[in-house]
Short mmCIF file of C-alpha atoms in Angstrom, two decimals:
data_model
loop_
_atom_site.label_atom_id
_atom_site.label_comp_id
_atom_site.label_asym_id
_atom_site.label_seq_id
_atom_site.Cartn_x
_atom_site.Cartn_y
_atom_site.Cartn_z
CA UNK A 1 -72.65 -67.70 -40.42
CA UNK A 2 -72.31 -64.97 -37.92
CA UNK A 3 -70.86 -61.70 -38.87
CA UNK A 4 -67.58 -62.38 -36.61
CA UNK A 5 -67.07 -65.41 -38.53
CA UNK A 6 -67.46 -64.51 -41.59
CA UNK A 7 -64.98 -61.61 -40.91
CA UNK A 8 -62.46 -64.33 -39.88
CA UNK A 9 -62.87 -66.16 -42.86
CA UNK A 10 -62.30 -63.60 -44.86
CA UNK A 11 -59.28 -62.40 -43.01
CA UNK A 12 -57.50 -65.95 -43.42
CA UNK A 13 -58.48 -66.16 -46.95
CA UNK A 14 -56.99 -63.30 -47.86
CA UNK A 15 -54.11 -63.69 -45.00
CA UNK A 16 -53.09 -67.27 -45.91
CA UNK A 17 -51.32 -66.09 -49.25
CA UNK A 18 -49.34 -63.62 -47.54
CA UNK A 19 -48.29 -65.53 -44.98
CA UNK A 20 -47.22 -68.21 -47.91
CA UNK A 21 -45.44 -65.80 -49.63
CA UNK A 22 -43.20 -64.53 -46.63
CA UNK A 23 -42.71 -68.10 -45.49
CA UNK A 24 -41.45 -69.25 -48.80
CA UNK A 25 -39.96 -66.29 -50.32
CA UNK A 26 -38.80 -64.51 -46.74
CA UNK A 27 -35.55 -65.34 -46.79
CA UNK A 28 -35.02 -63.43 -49.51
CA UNK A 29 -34.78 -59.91 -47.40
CA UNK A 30 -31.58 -61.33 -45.70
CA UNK A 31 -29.80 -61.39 -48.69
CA UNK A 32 -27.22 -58.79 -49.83
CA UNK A 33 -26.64 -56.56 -53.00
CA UNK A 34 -25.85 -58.76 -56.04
CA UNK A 35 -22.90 -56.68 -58.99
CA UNK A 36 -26.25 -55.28 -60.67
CA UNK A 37 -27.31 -53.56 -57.51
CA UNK A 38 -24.38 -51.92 -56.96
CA UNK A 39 -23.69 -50.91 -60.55
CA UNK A 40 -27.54 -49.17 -60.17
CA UNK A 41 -26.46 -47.70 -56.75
CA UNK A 42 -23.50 -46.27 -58.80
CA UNK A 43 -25.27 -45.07 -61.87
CA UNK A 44 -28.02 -42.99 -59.70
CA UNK A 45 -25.23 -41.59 -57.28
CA UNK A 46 -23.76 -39.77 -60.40
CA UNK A 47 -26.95 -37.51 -60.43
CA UNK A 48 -28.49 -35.42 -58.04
CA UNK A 49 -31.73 -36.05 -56.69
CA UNK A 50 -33.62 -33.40 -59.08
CA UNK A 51 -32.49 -35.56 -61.74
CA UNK A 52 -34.15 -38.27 -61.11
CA UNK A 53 -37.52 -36.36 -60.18
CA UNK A 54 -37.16 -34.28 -63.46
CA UNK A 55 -36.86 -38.22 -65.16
CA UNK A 56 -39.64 -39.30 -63.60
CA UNK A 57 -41.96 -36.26 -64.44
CA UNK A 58 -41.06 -36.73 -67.87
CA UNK A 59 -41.53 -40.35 -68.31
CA UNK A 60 -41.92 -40.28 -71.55
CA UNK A 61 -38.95 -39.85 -72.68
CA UNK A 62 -35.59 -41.87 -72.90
CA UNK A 63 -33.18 -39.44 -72.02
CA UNK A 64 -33.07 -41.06 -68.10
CA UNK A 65 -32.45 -44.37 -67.10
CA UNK A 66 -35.08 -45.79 -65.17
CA UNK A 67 -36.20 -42.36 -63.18
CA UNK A 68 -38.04 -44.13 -60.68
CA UNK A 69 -35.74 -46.86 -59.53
CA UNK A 70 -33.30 -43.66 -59.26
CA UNK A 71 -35.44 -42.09 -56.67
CA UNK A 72 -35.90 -45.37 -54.91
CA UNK A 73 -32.03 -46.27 -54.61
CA UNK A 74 -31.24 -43.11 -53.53
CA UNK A 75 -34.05 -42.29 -51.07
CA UNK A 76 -32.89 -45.72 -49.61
CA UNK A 77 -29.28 -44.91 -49.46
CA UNK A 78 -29.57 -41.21 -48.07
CA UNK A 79 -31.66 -42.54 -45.60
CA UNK A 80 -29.97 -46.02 -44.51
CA UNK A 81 -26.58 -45.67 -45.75
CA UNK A 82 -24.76 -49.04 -47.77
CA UNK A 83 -27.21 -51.76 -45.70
CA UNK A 84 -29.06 -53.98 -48.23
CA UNK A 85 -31.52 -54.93 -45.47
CA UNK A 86 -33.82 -52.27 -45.54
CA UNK A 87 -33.79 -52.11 -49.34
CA UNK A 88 -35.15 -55.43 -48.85
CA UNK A 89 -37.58 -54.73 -47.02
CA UNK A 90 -38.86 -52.25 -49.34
CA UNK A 91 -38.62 -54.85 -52.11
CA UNK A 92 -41.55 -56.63 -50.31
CA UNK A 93 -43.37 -54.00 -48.86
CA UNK A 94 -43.65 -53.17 -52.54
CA UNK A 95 -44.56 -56.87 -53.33
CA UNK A 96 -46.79 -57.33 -50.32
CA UNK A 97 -48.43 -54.41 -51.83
CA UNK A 98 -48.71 -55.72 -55.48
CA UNK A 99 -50.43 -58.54 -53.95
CA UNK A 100 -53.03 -56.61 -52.27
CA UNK A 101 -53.21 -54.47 -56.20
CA UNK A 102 -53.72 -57.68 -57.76
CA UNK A 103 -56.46 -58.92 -54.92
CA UNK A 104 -58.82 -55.57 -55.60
CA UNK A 105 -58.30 -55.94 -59.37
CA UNK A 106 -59.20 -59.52 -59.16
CA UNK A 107 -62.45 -59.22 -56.60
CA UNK A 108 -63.75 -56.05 -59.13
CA UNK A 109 -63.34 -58.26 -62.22
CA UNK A 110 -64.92 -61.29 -60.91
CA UNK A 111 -67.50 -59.63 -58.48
CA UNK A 112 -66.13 -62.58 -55.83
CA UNK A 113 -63.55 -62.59 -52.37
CA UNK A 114 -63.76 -66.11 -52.78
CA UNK A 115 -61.99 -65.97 -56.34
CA UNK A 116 -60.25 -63.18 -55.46
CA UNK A 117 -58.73 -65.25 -52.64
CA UNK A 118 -57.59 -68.21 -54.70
CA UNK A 119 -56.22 -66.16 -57.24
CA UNK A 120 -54.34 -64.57 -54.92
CA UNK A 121 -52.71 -68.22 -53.52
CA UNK A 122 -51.94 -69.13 -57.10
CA UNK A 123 -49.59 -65.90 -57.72
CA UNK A 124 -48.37 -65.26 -54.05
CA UNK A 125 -45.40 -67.66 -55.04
CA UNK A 126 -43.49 -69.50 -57.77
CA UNK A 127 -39.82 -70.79 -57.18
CA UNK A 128 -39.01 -69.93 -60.68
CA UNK A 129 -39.35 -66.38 -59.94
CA UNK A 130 -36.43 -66.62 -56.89
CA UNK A 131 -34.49 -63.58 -58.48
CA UNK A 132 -38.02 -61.26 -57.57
CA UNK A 133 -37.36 -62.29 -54.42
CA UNK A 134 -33.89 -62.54 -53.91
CA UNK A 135 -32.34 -59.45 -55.74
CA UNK A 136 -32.96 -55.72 -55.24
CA UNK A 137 -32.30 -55.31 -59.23
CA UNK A 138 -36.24 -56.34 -60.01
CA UNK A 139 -37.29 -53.47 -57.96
CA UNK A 140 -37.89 -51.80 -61.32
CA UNK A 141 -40.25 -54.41 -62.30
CA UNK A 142 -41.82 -54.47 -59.18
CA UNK A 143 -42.78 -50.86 -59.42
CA UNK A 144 -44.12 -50.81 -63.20
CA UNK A 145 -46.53 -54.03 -61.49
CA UNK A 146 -47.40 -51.56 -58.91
CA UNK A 147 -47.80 -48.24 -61.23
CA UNK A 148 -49.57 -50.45 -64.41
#
């Protein structure tokens, strides 16, 4: 196979799960906040910034609630205001970018692009996991994904 073709293959191998996982799970940046993402929004607005941080370089310990989904919420509201859209967005940078975590961890392991590849179609999507998807409240999950 020549070199340009082999690059295109591997570009649509790895491109083809991303592209199913926007076209299934897209819609899900056009929703708005669900109660829980407010009640977050609320919780981390009763803090200043530093106390989040602080949280977050002490992770080990209980005394903050969720330190890192504090700095998220409120970098996202200082910068965008009461708009769930680009929180959305964030939410699936972030998964777009778990994706491409679990890709590299899964092409190391097995040594293979090829595996790596269908891995990677066989977790882009599942419909039971619509509330990833759908509400900005698993952002917290998201991020331990990206920072485990």
């Amino acid at each position: 196979m020549s070199s340009n073709r082999s690059r295109l293959y591997s570009a649509l191998q790895v491109g083809l799960p991303f592209l199913l996982f926007l076209s299934l799970a897209g819609n899900g940046i056009f929703e708005f906040f669900g109660g829980d993402d407010v009640m977050n929004l609320f919780t981390y607005l009763s803090q200043p910034m530093t106390h989040w941080i602080l949280g977050a370089i002490e992770f080990w310990s209980s005394a903050w609630y969720r330190p890192l989904g504090g700095i998220v919420h409120l970098a996202l509201f200082h910068l965008f205001g009461f708009h769930a859209l680009p929180f959305k967005i964030f939410l699936f940078v972030a998964l777009c970018f778990n994706l491409i975590l679990y890709f590299r961890v899964v092409r190391t392991l097995s040594g293979s692009s090829q595996i790596a590849s269908w891995a990677l179609l066989f977790c882009s999507y599942h419909a039971v996991l619509d509330g990833l998807y759908l509400d900005f409240g698993t952002i917290y999950d998201v991020l331990g994904y990206s920072c485990y």
